[in-house]
One Martini backbone bead per residue (centre of mass of N, CA, C, O) as a GRO file, in nm:
protein
  253
    1UNK     BB    1   9.276  13.275  11.142
    2UNK     BB    2   9.026  13.125  10.938
    3UNK     BB    3   9.058  12.795  10.935
    4UNK     BB    4   8.914  12.778  10.635
    5UNK     BB    5   9.066  12.923  10.530
    6UNK     BB    6   9.378  12.791  10.597
    7UNK     BB    7   9.303  12.533  10.433
    8UNK     BB    8   9.272  12.719  10.096
    9UNK     BB    9   9.520  12.782  10.094
   10UNK     BB   10   9.661  12.501  10.113
   11UNK     BB   11   9.524  12.361   9.888
   12UNK     BB   12   9.662  12.557   9.678
   13UNK     BB   13   9.936  12.530   9.760
   14UNK     BB   14   9.956  12.262   9.689
   15UNK     BB   15   9.847  12.196   9.412
   16UNK     BB   16  10.105  12.429   9.272
   17UNK     BB   17  10.329  12.215   9.347
   18UNK     BB   18  10.229  11.898   9.218
   19UNK     BB   19  10.192  12.071   8.927
   20UNK     BB   20  10.488  12.209   8.905
   21UNK     BB   21  10.624  11.852   8.968
   22UNK     BB   22  10.507  11.636   8.765
   23UNK     BB   23  10.704  11.661   8.486
   24UNK     BB   24  10.983  11.525   8.697
   25UNK     BB   25  10.933  11.353   8.945
   26UNK     BB   26  11.076  11.122   8.833
   27UNK     BB   27  11.358  11.169   8.781
   28UNK     BB   28  11.365  11.292   9.131
   29UNK     BB   29  11.332  10.930   9.176
   30UNK     BB   30  11.567  10.810   8.990
   31UNK     BB   31  11.724  10.590   9.213
   32UNK     BB   32  11.814  10.427   9.429
   33UNK     BB   33  11.750  10.471   9.675
   34UNK     BB   34  11.410  10.489   9.617
   35UNK     BB   35  11.403  10.177   9.503
   36UNK     BB   36  11.513  10.094   9.822
   37UNK     BB   37  11.181  10.240   9.916
   38UNK     BB   38  10.989  10.078   9.781
   39UNK     BB   39  11.059   9.793   9.876
   40UNK     BB   40  10.969   9.836  10.139
   41UNK     BB   41  10.692   9.951  10.064
   42UNK     BB   42  10.575   9.707   9.967
   43UNK     BB   43  10.576   9.525  10.174
   44UNK     BB   44  10.390   9.674  10.388
   45UNK     BB   45  10.153   9.656  10.193
   46UNK     BB   46  10.158   9.365  10.136
   47UNK     BB   47  10.092   9.295  10.416
   48UNK     BB   48   9.850   9.437  10.518
   49UNK     BB   49   9.672   9.296  10.273
   50UNK     BB   50   9.701   9.020  10.385
   51UNK     BB   51   9.563   9.070  10.683
   52UNK     BB   52   9.338   9.200  10.601
   53UNK     BB   53   9.223   9.082  10.299
   54UNK     BB   54   9.189   9.306  10.075
   55UNK     BB   55   8.997   9.409   9.791
   56UNK     BB   56   8.944   9.751   9.841
   57UNK     BB   57   9.129  10.059   9.791
   58UNK     BB   58   9.316  10.307   9.905
   59UNK     BB   59   9.497  10.625   9.763
   60UNK     BB   60   9.671  10.840   9.914
   61UNK     BB   61   9.844  10.993   9.719
   62UNK     BB   62   9.926  10.893   9.402
   63UNK     BB   63   9.983  11.040   9.195
   64UNK     BB   64  10.144  10.851   8.925
   65UNK     BB   65  10.179  10.526   9.076
   66UNK     BB   66  10.276  10.370   9.244
   67UNK     BB   67  10.148  10.209   9.453
   68UNK     BB   68   9.973  10.042   9.253
   69UNK     BB   69  10.235   9.890   9.151
   70UNK     BB   70  10.317   9.735   9.370
   71UNK     BB   71  10.048   9.606   9.427
   72UNK     BB   72  10.001   9.455   9.116
   73UNK     BB   73  10.288   9.345   9.100
   74UNK     BB   74  10.152   9.085   9.290
   75UNK     BB   75   9.870   9.147   9.264
   76UNK     BB   76   9.511   9.041   9.204
   77UNK     BB   77   9.190   9.127   9.247
   78UNK     BB   78   9.221   9.476   9.291
   79UNK     BB   79   9.039   9.738   9.459
   80UNK     BB   80   9.072  10.070   9.325
   81UNK     BB   81   9.146  10.395   9.470
   82UNK     BB   82   9.277  10.707   9.361
   83UNK     BB   83   9.413  11.000   9.489
   84UNK     BB   84   9.436  11.369   9.390
   85UNK     BB   85   9.526  11.713   9.391
   86UNK     BB   86   9.673  11.656   9.115
   87UNK     BB   87   9.625  11.697   8.711
   88UNK     BB   88   9.903  11.586   8.691
   89UNK     BB   89   9.913  11.374   8.779
   90UNK     BB   90   9.730  11.217   8.720
   91UNK     BB   91   9.774  11.216   8.402
   92UNK     BB   92  10.022  11.037   8.462
   93UNK     BB   93   9.893  10.801   8.544
   94UNK     BB   94   9.670  10.748   8.311
   95UNK     BB   95   9.932  10.713   8.113
   96UNK     BB   96   9.985  10.430   8.247
   97UNK     BB   97   9.708  10.367   8.363
   98UNK     BB   98   9.403  10.281   8.227
   99UNK     BB   99   9.094  10.303   8.396
  100UNK     BB  100   9.139  10.336   8.654
  101UNK     BB  101   9.035  10.471   8.939
  102UNK     BB  102   9.008  10.847   9.008
  103UNK     BB  103   9.054  11.115   9.206
  104UNK     BB  104   9.045  11.507   9.150
  105UNK     BB  105   9.131  11.621   9.477
  106UNK     BB  106   9.089  11.643   9.843
  107UNK     BB  107   9.058  11.387   9.989
  108UNK     BB  108   8.852  11.450  10.207
  109UNK     BB  109   8.652  11.482  10.000
  110UNK     BB  110   8.695  11.214   9.833
  111UNK     BB  111   8.594  11.034  10.037
  112UNK     BB  112   8.264  11.178  10.024
  113UNK     BB  113   8.248  11.061   9.771
  114UNK     BB  114   8.212  10.761   9.855
  115UNK     BB  115   8.133  10.456  10.002
  116UNK     BB  116   8.036  10.390  10.356
  117UNK     BB  117   8.173  10.123  10.441
  118UNK     BB  118   8.387   9.969  10.174
  119UNK     BB  119   8.667   9.949  10.277
  120UNK     BB  120   8.972   9.799  10.407
  121UNK     BB  121   9.192   9.968  10.280
  122UNK     BB  122   9.400  10.253  10.375
  123UNK     BB  123   9.632  10.466  10.203
  124UNK     BB  124   9.974  10.637  10.268
  125UNK     BB  125  10.271  10.745  10.089
  126UNK     BB  126  10.538  10.908  10.150
  127UNK     BB  127  10.457  11.158  10.318
  128UNK     BB  128  10.140  11.232  10.217
  129UNK     BB  129   9.990  11.336  10.547
  130UNK     BB  130  10.156  11.572  10.525
  131UNK     BB  131   9.973  11.756  10.268
  132UNK     BB  132   9.725  11.786  10.445
  133UNK     BB  133   9.531  12.024  10.581
  134UNK     BB  134   9.364  11.836  10.749
  135UNK     BB  135   9.354  11.575  10.944
  136UNK     BB  136   9.134  11.512  11.138
  137UNK     BB  137   8.959  11.536  10.912
  138UNK     BB  138   9.073  11.344  10.791
  139UNK     BB  139   9.030  11.051  10.970
  140UNK     BB  140   8.746  11.049  10.959
  141UNK     BB  141   8.694  11.000  10.675
  142UNK     BB  142   8.831  10.689  10.700
  143UNK     BB  143   8.623  10.597  10.919
  144UNK     BB  144   8.402  10.603  10.719
  145UNK     BB  145   8.516  10.440  10.444
  146UNK     BB  146   8.577  10.209  10.651
  147UNK     BB  147   8.543   9.883  10.738
  148UNK     BB  148   8.525   9.713  10.965
  149UNK     BB  149   8.801   9.611  11.049
  150UNK     BB  150   8.978   9.819  10.895
  151UNK     BB  151   9.263   9.930  10.723
  152UNK     BB  152   9.559  10.163  10.812
  153UNK     BB  153   9.801  10.366  10.637
  154UNK     BB  154  10.065  10.607  10.763
  155UNK     BB  155  10.244  10.903  10.618
  156UNK     BB  156  10.487  11.077  10.791
  157UNK     BB  157  10.634  11.300  10.868
  158UNK     BB  158  10.896  11.341  11.133
  159UNK     BB  159  10.963  11.545  11.431
  160UNK     BB  160  11.210  11.371  11.475
  161UNK     BB  161  11.456  11.425  11.247
  162UNK     BB  162  11.758  11.433  11.136
  163UNK     BB  163  11.655  11.682  10.933
  164UNK     BB  164  11.580  11.834  11.139
  165UNK     BB  165  11.753  11.885  11.360
  166UNK     BB  166  12.018  12.037  11.171
  167UNK     BB  167  11.763  12.262  11.169
  168UNK     BB  168  11.620  12.331  11.417
  169UNK     BB  169  11.357  12.220  11.389
  170UNK     BB  170  11.028  12.300  11.599
  171UNK     BB  171  10.760  12.294  11.446
  172UNK     BB  172  10.497  12.142  11.286
  173UNK     BB  173  10.546  12.339  11.055
  174UNK     BB  174  10.595  12.317  10.709
  175UNK     BB  175  10.795  12.397  10.439
  176UNK     BB  176  10.846  12.184  10.124
  177UNK     BB  177  11.072  11.966   9.965
  178UNK     BB  178  11.097  11.763   9.735
  179UNK     BB  179  11.322  11.531   9.609
  180UNK     BB  180  11.546  11.747   9.449
  181UNK     BB  181  11.434  12.022   9.444
  182UNK     BB  182  11.493  12.329   9.382
  183UNK     BB  183  11.349  12.523   9.095
  184UNK     BB  184  11.215  12.695   9.312
  185UNK     BB  185  11.105  12.884   9.593
  186UNK     BB  186  10.913  12.708   9.689
  187UNK     BB  187  10.662  12.483   9.851
  188UNK     BB  188  10.490  12.273  10.093
  189UNK     BB  189  10.336  12.270  10.355
  190UNK     BB  190  10.375  12.079  10.632
  191UNK     BB  191  10.266  11.810  10.862
  192UNK     BB  192  10.432  11.714  11.141
  193UNK     BB  193  10.484  11.381  11.314
  194UNK     BB  194  10.390  11.180  11.594
  195UNK     BB  195  10.272  11.029  11.856
  196UNK     BB  196  10.145  11.201  12.047
  197UNK     BB  197   9.967  11.352  11.841
  198UNK     BB  198   9.860  11.094  11.672
  199UNK     BB  199   9.655  11.020  11.948
  200UNK     BB  200   9.496  11.310  11.979
  201UNK     BB  201   9.313  11.249  11.691
  202UNK     BB  202   9.111  11.043  11.739
  203UNK     BB  203   8.910  11.076  11.917
  204UNK     BB  204   8.606  11.021  11.678
  205UNK     BB  205   8.671  10.849  11.465
  206UNK     BB  206   8.756  10.505  11.454
  207UNK     BB  207   9.085  10.446  11.518
  208UNK     BB  208   9.342  10.242  11.552
  209UNK     BB  209   9.649  10.193  11.671
  210UNK     BB  210   9.931   9.907  11.634
  211UNK     BB  211  10.147  10.042  11.431
  212UNK     BB  212  10.450  10.168  11.463
  213UNK     BB  213  10.728  10.353  11.167
  214UNK     BB  214  11.022  10.358  11.104
  215UNK     BB  215  11.183  10.544  10.810
  216UNK     BB  216  11.472  10.722  10.716
  217UNK     BB  217  11.703  10.850  10.815
  218UNK     BB  218  11.908  10.952  10.594
  219UNK     BB  219  11.631  11.160  10.471
  220UNK     BB  220  11.742  11.464  10.355
  221UNK     BB  221  12.078  11.430  10.395
  222UNK     BB  222  12.174  11.136  10.282
  223UNK     BB  223  12.068  11.004   9.932
  224UNK     BB  224  12.285  10.717   9.880
  225UNK     BB  225  12.404  10.428   9.774
  226UNK     BB  226  12.668  10.466  10.005
  227UNK     BB  227  12.440  10.519  10.254
  228UNK     BB  228  12.311  10.238  10.333
  229UNK     BB  229  12.527  10.141  10.545
  230UNK     BB  230  12.413  10.364  10.752
  231UNK     BB  231  12.136  10.315  10.757
  232UNK     BB  232  12.110  10.017  10.856
  233UNK     BB  233  12.219  10.102  11.135
  234UNK     BB  234  12.067  10.346  11.208
  235UNK     BB  235  11.764  10.179  11.203
  236UNK     BB  236  11.876  10.007  11.478
  237UNK     BB  237  11.997  10.280  11.686
  238UNK     BB  238  11.776  10.552  11.545
  239UNK     BB  239  11.468  10.494  11.534
  240UNK     BB  240  11.339  10.823  11.535
  241UNK     BB  241  11.500  10.988  11.317
  242UNK     BB  242  11.335  10.953  11.131
  243UNK     BB  243  11.158  11.063  10.855
  244UNK     BB  244  10.933  10.824  10.892
  245UNK     BB  245  10.623  10.824  11.046
  246UNK     BB  246  10.391  10.515  11.075
  247UNK     BB  247  10.054  10.433  11.100
  248UNK     BB  248   9.897  10.161  11.194
  249UNK     BB  249   9.514  10.052  11.146
  250UNK     BB  250   9.187  10.001  11.287
  251UNK     BB  251   8.887   9.969  11.285
  252UNK     BB  252   8.655   9.979  11.498
  253UNK     BB  253   8.337   9.857  11.623
   0.00000   0.00000   0.00000
């Protein structure tokens, strides 16, 4: 299949999926497990904002505004731009946070709308980076948008997660449904990631990985208040089985 045609199909499928669940997204994530994950994500974001002294940031796959809420609860004076392909998600975001700069478009396209080399920090949380149609093109666009020495954090579905091991999944692409979503037979195209595959995508992007983290071994397997006790143990014993793999780094000069 022609690569450009395939990319367009993936983009259309992604748009349909996220629009379909936008009106129930909050309900799917209104639980103790999700709130615990949010606190961990908040610490991650704030650490990178502090270390990079970021004041101008971009949130890829901003959804209904979780990243904005996690950051603005602690930091004031941040110039924030949110990007999401779903107009349903953008409407949800605007209803909560009027006046925030938002772009409704595929991430790679949206980044080309922005001034090159003008952002301190670009991030994508909660495995959102897995739902892009062309990861290599996304990385190149991030490299263009970041200032020299600007930072990035990108969260993907982990290729070697316990969820995939139990399901005997080996392909690097899959059809994925977000947490608790079972109301339709369709899902969203996703690309799972590993350390080696991500490293192979970096040449020519101007980006360098400095840190890799693994979150949530039981994600997609057993998500409950009770299972958090087991999660704490497994995250120390076998972090490579986590649901989420997170790459953070810089744009080198």
